[in-house]
Structure formats: C-alpha cells, structure tokens
Short mmCIF file of C-alpha atoms in Angstrom, two decimals:
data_model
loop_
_atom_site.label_atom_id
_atom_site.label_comp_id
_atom_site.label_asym_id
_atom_site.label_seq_id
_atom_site.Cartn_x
_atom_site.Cartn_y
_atom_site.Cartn_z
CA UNK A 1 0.00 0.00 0.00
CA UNK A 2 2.74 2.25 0.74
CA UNK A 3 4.24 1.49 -2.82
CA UNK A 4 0.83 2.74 -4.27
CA UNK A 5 0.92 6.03 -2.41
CA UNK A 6 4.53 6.68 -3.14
CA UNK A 7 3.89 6.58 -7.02
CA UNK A 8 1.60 9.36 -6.75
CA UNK A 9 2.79 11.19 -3.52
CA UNK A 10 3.02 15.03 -3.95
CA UNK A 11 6.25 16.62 -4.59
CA UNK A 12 7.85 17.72 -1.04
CA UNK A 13 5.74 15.48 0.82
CA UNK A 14 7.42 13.48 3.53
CA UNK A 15 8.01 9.90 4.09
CA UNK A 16 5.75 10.82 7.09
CA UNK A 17 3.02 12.24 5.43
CA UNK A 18 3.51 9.03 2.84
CA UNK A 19 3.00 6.64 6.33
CA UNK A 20 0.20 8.73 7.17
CA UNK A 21 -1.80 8.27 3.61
CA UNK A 22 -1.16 4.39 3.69
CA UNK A 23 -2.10 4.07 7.19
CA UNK A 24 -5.69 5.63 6.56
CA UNK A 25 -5.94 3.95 3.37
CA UNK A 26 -5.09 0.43 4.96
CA UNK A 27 -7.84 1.44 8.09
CA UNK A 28 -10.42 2.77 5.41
CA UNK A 29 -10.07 -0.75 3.99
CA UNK A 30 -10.57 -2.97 7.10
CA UNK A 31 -13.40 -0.93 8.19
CA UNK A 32 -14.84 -1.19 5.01
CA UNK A 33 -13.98 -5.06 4.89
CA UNK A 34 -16.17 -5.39 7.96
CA UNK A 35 -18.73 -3.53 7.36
CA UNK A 36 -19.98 -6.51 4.69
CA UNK A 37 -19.87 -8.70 7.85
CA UNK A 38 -21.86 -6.61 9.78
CA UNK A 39 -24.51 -5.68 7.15
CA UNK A 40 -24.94 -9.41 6.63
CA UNK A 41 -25.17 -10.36 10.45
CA UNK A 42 -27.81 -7.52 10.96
CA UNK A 43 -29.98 -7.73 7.66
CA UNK A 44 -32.56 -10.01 8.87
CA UNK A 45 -33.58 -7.19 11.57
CA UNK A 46 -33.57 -4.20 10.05
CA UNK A 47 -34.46 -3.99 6.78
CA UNK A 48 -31.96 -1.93 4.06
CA UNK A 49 -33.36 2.14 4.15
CA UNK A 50 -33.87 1.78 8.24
CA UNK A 51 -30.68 0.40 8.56
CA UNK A 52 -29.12 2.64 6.18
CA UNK A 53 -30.81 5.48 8.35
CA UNK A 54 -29.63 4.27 11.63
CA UNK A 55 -26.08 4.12 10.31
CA UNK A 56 -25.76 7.52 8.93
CA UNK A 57 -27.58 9.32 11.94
CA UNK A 58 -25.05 7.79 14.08
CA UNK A 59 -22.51 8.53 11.57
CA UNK A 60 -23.65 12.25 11.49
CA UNK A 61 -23.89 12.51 15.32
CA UNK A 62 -20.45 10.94 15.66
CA UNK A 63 -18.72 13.07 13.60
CA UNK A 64 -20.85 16.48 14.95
CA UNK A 65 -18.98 15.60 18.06
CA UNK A 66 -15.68 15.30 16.39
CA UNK A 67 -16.22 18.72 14.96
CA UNK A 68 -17.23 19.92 17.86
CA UNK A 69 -14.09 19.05 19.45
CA UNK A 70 -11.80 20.30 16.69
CA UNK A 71 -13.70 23.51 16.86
CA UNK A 72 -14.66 22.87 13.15
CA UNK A 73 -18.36 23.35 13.63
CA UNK A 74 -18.36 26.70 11.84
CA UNK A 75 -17.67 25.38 7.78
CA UNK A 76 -18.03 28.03 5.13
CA UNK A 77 -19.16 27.02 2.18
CA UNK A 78 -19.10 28.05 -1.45
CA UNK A 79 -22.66 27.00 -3.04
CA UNK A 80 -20.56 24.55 -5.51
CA UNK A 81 -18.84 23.09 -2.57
CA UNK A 82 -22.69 22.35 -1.11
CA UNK A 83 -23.74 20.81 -4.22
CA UNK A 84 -20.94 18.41 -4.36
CA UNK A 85 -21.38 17.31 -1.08
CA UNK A 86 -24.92 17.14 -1.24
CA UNK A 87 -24.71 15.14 -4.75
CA UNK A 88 -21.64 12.46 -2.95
CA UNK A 89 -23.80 12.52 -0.40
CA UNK A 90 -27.05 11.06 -1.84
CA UNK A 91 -25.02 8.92 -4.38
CA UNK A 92 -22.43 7.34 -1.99
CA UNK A 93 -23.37 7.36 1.20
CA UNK A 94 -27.16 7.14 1.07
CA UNK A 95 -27.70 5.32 -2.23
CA UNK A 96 -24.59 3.39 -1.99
CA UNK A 97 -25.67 1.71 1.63
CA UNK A 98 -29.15 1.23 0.82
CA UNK A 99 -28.38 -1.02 -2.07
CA UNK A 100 -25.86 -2.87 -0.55
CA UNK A 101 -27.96 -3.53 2.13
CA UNK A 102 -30.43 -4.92 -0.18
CA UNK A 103 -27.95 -6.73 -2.15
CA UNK A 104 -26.50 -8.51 0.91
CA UNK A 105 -30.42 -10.01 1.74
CA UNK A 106 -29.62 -12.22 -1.19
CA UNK A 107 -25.87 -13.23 -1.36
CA UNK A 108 -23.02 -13.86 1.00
CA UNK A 109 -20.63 -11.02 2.15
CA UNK A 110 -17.90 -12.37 0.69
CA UNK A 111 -19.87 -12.37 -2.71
CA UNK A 112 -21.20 -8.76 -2.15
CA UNK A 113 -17.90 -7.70 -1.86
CA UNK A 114 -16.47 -9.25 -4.47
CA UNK A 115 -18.63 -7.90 -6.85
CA UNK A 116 -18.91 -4.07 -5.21
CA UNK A 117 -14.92 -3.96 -5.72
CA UNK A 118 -15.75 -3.48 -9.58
CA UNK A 119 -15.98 0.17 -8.01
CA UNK A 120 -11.74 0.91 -9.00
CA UNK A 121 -12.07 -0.37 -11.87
CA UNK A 122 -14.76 1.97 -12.57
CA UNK A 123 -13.46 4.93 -10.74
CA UNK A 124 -10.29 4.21 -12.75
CA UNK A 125 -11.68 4.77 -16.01
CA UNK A 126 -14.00 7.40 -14.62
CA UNK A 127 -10.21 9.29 -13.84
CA UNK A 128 -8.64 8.80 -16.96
CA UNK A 129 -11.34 10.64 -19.08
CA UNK A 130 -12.67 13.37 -16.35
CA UNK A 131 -9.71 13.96 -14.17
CA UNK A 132 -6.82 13.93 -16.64
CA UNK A 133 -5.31 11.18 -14.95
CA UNK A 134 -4.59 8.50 -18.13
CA UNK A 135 -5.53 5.57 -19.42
CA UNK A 136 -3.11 2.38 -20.60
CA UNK A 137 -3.28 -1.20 -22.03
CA UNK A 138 -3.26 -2.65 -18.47
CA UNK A 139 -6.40 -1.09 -17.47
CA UNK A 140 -8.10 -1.98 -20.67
CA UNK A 141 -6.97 -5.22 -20.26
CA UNK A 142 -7.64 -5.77 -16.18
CA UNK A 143 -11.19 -4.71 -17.26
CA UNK A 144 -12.22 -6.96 -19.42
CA UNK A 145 -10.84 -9.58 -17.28
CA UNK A 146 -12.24 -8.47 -14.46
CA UNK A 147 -15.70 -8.39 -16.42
CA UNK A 148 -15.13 -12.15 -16.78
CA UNK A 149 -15.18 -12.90 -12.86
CA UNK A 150 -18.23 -10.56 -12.68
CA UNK A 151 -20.05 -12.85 -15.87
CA UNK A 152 -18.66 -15.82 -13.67
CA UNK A 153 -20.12 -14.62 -10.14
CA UNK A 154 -23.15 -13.96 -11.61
CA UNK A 155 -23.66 -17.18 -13.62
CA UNK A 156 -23.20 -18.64 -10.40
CA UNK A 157 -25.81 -16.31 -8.54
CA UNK A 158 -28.18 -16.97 -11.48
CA UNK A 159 -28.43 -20.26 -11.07
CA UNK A 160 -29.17 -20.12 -7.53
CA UNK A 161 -31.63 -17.62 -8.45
CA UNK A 162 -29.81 -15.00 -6.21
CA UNK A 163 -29.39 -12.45 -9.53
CA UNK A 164 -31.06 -9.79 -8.29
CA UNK A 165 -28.40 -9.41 -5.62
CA UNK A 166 -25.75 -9.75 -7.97
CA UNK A 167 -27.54 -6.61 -9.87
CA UNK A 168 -27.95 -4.75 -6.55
CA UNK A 169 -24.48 -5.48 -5.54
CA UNK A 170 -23.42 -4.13 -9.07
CA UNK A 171 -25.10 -0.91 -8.59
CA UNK A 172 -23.74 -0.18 -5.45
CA UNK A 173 -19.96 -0.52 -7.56
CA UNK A 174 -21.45 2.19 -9.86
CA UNK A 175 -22.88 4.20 -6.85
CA UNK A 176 -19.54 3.80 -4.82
CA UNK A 177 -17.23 4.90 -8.10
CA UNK A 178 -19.66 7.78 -8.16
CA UNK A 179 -19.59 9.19 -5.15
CA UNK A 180 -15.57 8.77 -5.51
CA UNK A 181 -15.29 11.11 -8.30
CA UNK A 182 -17.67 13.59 -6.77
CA UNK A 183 -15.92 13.41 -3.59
CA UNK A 184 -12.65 13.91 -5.33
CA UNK A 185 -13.51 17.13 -6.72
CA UNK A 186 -15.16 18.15 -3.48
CA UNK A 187 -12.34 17.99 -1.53
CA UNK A 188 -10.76 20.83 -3.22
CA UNK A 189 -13.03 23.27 -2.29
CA UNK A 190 -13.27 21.62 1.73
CA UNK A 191 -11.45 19.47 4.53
CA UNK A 192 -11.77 15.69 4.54
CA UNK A 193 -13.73 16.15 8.10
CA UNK A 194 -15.89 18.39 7.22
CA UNK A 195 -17.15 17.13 4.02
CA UNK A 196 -17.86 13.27 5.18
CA UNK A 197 -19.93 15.37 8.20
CA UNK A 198 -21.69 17.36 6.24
CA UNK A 199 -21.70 14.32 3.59
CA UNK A 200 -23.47 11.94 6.43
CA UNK A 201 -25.70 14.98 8.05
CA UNK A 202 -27.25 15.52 4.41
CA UNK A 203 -27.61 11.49 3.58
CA UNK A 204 -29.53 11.24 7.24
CA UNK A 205 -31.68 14.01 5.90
CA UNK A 206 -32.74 12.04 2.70
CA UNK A 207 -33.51 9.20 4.22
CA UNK A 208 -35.75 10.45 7.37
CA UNK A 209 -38.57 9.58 5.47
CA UNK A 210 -37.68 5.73 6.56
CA UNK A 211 -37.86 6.98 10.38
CA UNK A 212 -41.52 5.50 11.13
CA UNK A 213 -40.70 1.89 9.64
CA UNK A 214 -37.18 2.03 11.72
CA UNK A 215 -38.77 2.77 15.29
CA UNK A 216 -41.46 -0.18 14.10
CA UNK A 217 -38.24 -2.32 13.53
CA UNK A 218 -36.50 -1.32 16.55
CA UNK A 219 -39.08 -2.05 18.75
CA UNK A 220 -38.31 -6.19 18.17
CA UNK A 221 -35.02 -6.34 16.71
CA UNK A 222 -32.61 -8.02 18.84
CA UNK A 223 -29.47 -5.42 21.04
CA UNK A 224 -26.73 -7.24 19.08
CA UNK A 225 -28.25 -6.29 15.83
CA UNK A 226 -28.91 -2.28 17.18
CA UNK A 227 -25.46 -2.56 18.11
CA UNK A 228 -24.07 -3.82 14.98
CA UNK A 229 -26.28 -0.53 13.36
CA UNK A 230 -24.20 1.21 15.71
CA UNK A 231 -21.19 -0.14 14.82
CA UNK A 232 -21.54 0.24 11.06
CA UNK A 233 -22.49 4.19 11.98
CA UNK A 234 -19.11 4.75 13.91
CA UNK A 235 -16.42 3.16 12.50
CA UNK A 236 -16.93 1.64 8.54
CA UNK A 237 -18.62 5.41 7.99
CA UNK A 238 -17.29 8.14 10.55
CA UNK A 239 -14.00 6.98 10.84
CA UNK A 240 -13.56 5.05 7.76
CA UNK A 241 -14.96 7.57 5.70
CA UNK A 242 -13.12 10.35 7.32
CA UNK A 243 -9.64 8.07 6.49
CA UNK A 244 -10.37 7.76 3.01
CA UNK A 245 -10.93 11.19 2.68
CA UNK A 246 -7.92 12.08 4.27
CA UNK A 247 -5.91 10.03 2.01
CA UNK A 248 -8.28 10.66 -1.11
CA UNK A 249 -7.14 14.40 -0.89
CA UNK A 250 -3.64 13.82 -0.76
CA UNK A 251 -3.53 10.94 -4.25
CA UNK A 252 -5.07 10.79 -7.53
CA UNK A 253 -8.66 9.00 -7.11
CA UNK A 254 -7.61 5.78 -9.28
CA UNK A 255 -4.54 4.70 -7.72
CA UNK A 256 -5.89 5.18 -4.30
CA UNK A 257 -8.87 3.39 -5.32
CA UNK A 258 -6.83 0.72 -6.00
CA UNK A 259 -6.06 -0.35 -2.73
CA UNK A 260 -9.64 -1.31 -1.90
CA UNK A 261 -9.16 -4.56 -3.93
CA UNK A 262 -7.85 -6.13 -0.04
CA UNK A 263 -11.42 -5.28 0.94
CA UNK A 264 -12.55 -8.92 0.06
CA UNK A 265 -10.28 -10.86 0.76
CA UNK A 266 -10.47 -9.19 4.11
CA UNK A 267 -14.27 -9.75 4.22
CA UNK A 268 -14.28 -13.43 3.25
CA UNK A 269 -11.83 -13.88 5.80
CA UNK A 270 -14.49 -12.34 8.29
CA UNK A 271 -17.59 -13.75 6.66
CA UNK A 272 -16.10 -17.86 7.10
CA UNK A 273 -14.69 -16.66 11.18
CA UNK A 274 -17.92 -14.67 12.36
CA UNK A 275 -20.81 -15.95 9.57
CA UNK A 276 -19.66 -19.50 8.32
CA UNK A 277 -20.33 -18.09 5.15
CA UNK A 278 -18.21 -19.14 2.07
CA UNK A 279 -18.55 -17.99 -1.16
CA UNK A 280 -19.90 -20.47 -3.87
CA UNK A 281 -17.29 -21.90 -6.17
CA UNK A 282 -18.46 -19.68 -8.84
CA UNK A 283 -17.85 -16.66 -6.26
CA UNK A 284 -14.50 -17.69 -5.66
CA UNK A 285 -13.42 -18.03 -8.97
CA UNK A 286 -15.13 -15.28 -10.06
CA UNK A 287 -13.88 -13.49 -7.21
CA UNK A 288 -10.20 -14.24 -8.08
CA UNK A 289 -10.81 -12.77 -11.95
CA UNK A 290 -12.17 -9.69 -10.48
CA UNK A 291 -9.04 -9.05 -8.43
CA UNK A 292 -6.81 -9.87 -10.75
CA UNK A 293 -8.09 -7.39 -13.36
CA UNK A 294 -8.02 -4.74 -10.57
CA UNK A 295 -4.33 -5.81 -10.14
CA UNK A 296 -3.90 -5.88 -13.80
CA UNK A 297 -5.70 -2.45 -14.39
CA UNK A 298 -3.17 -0.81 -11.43
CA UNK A 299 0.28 -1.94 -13.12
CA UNK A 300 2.09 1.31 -13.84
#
C-alpha cells in the first residue's frame, strides 16, 4: 500500500506524510472489509433504508462531536462546494448503503464484496477521461478480465436464483465509483472532516422519510443487531470515511482506489470466522478474476 501512495505522492511530501496516507488507506479498507460482515449479520432485523438510516444518523452525530471538538463546527461554504457534497452525499453514502444492504439479503458477504470492488475499476476509467489522470493497455486489459469474474459470479448467482443481488451489488460498484469522483472534486473546495460530516448529516436528511418503519423495527429487533447498526455508523462510515478522505485528498482517485481490492479478501476472511459463510465456487473463482483485473488495471 505504501508502494501505491509513493507513485503518486506530492512533490515535497514526507516519508511521514507518505506513512500517514497508507495508514488511513489500509484502516479505510478494514473498516470497510467489515462492514460486509456486519450488514450481513444484521440484515434479517432491520431492513436496508432503516438500517441505512440508523447508520448515517449515528454517523452524522459521531462526527458532529468530532467537529465539535476540533472547533470545526463553523464550515463556510461556497454554493458549488454544497452541491458536491450534497450530490456524494445522496449517491455514496445514502444510495450506496441502501443497495448494498439490499444486495447482501440475497448473497453472501464475501460475494457482495467481491462484486462491489468493480468500483476501481470503474473509478479508474471514470479518472482517466474526467480527471486527466490516463488511461493504458493494463487497465483496458484488467477490465475486461475483471468483467469475466463478474459474468462468472453472476452465472453462479443466477443459477441459484440470487441475480437480483448480484444486480444490486453491481449498482452499489457504480454508486460507490460515483460518489468517488464527486468526492474527489469536493475535496478541493473543503477538509476531509468536514465534508464526510456534512456528507453523512445531508444522507440522514434524505432518508428520514424511513424513520416511522425504523422505530417499528427497533421495537423487536434483537441489542446485538442495534449494536451492529451502531457499529456500522461509527467506525466503517465516521472513521472510515473520514480516512479515506484524508488520504483521497492527498492521491489521484484511481490509484488510491486501487487499494480497496484487499477489501474482500479481508471480508471473506471475516464472513467464514464470524458468519460460516463461504462464497460459492463460482464466487470464488469469479472473485479471483475480479481481483486480478483490478491488479492488472493498477500496473504502472
């Protein structure tokens, strides 16, 4: 990881500043890798908008206090800089969450995060043609092939007559890749900190029409699954979120993105401990294609 951020560090920066970007890329990832776990293990109590609500209201809170404490309550904004949150916001972090919350009702975690890691890929291209930053053979190439693990996954999934997670799964890549570009260009008009806050505050907003169903919900699901809500809402979003952000403004948006292809291995990993979930064969073949055109698509 620090190899990745060292290709595109800025010039002057440190090897400390370099340690700092790969250490909240690496902790962005294995937040990130568990928050499939978690989704998975609390899915069958809340149901995905509630859930998604929960998460981002104690996101939102979570981060109001950090803020607070940094005395960064007070944000000025440029009306652009609104709309960019407000558009990452809805995309990412609110759109994003509720369909992989839906997606995960119908396949593993280690297959929903297979197929969500599509989002480099994605976000790479995305780069090349609206941020300047290039394309090359390799990413051609690590696209189509990782394509072919997606067609593989979902041949699999198919069959088992779990496609419409595959497709939900697949839309939270787009989403994800999205909200990455959005963010990108975001952060150059305000802080890491202060736009995943205002990012979370704004996705909460959206989705308060889903407040009624999640106090029915509540009311019978179980405290390990509230807690797990709680869990996803404080560290996969506020603090993961506020790493990537932190490293996202300091690297171009496609190498960094890169380094999400750990996420699932990291969340199989999880999934078999904590779920004694496994991915199919077809997931794990597929799974291996996708990563390996990711790895393809990120050779210099």
């Amino acid at each position: 990881m620090t190899d990745l951020v060292e290709t595109a560090r800025p010039t002057g920066a440190s090897r400390t500043d370099i340690g700092k970007i790969a250490a909240a890329a690496g902790l962005a990832v294995m937040l990130w890798a568990s928050a499939f776990v978690a989704i998975r293990g609390v899915g069958n109590a809340l149901s995905p908008a509630p859930l998604a609500l929960l998460r981002l209201g104690v996101a939102a809170v979570t981060l109001t206090v950090i803020a607070a404490a940094r005395r960064a309550v007070r944000v000025r904004l440029s009306r652009k800089a609104f709309l960019l949150i407000a558009a990452y916001a809805v995309l990412w972090l609110a759109g994003y969450t509720v369909a992989l919350n839906a997606g995960e009702r119908h396949v593993d975690a280690g297959t929903a995060a297979l197929l969500v890691n599509l989002a480099p890929l994605i976000v790479a291209v995305a780069a090349g043609k609206f941020l300047g930053e290039g394309f090359s053979r390799s990413l051609i190439v690590g696209s189509l092939v990782a394509l072919g693990g997606t067609a593989i996954i979902a041949t699999g999934a198919t069959a088992q007559r779990d496609w419409a997670g595959v497709l939900l799964c697949l839309l939270a890549a787009v989403l994800y890749a999205a909200g990455v570009m959005i963010q990108k260009v975001t952060l150059r008009h305000v802080d890491g900190l202060a736009a995943i806050w205002l990012g979370c505050v704004v996705a909460t907003v959206v989705l308060l029409p889903w407040v009624p169903r999640l106090a029915g919900e509540l009311q019978v699901a179980s405290v390990g699954a509230v807690l797990g809500a709680v869990y996803l809402g404080v560290f996969p979003t506020a603090i993961g979120f506020t790493a990537w952000a932190y490293a996202l403004r300091r690297m171009n948006a496609g190498r960094l993105s890169a380094v999400t292809y750990a996420v699932p291995a990291v969340s199989v990993m999880l999934s078999w401990l904590l779920l004694a979930e496994i991915p199919t064969a077809y997931g794990l073949v597929g799974g291996v294609l996708c990563l390996t055109g990711v790895a393809i698509s990120r050779r210099r």
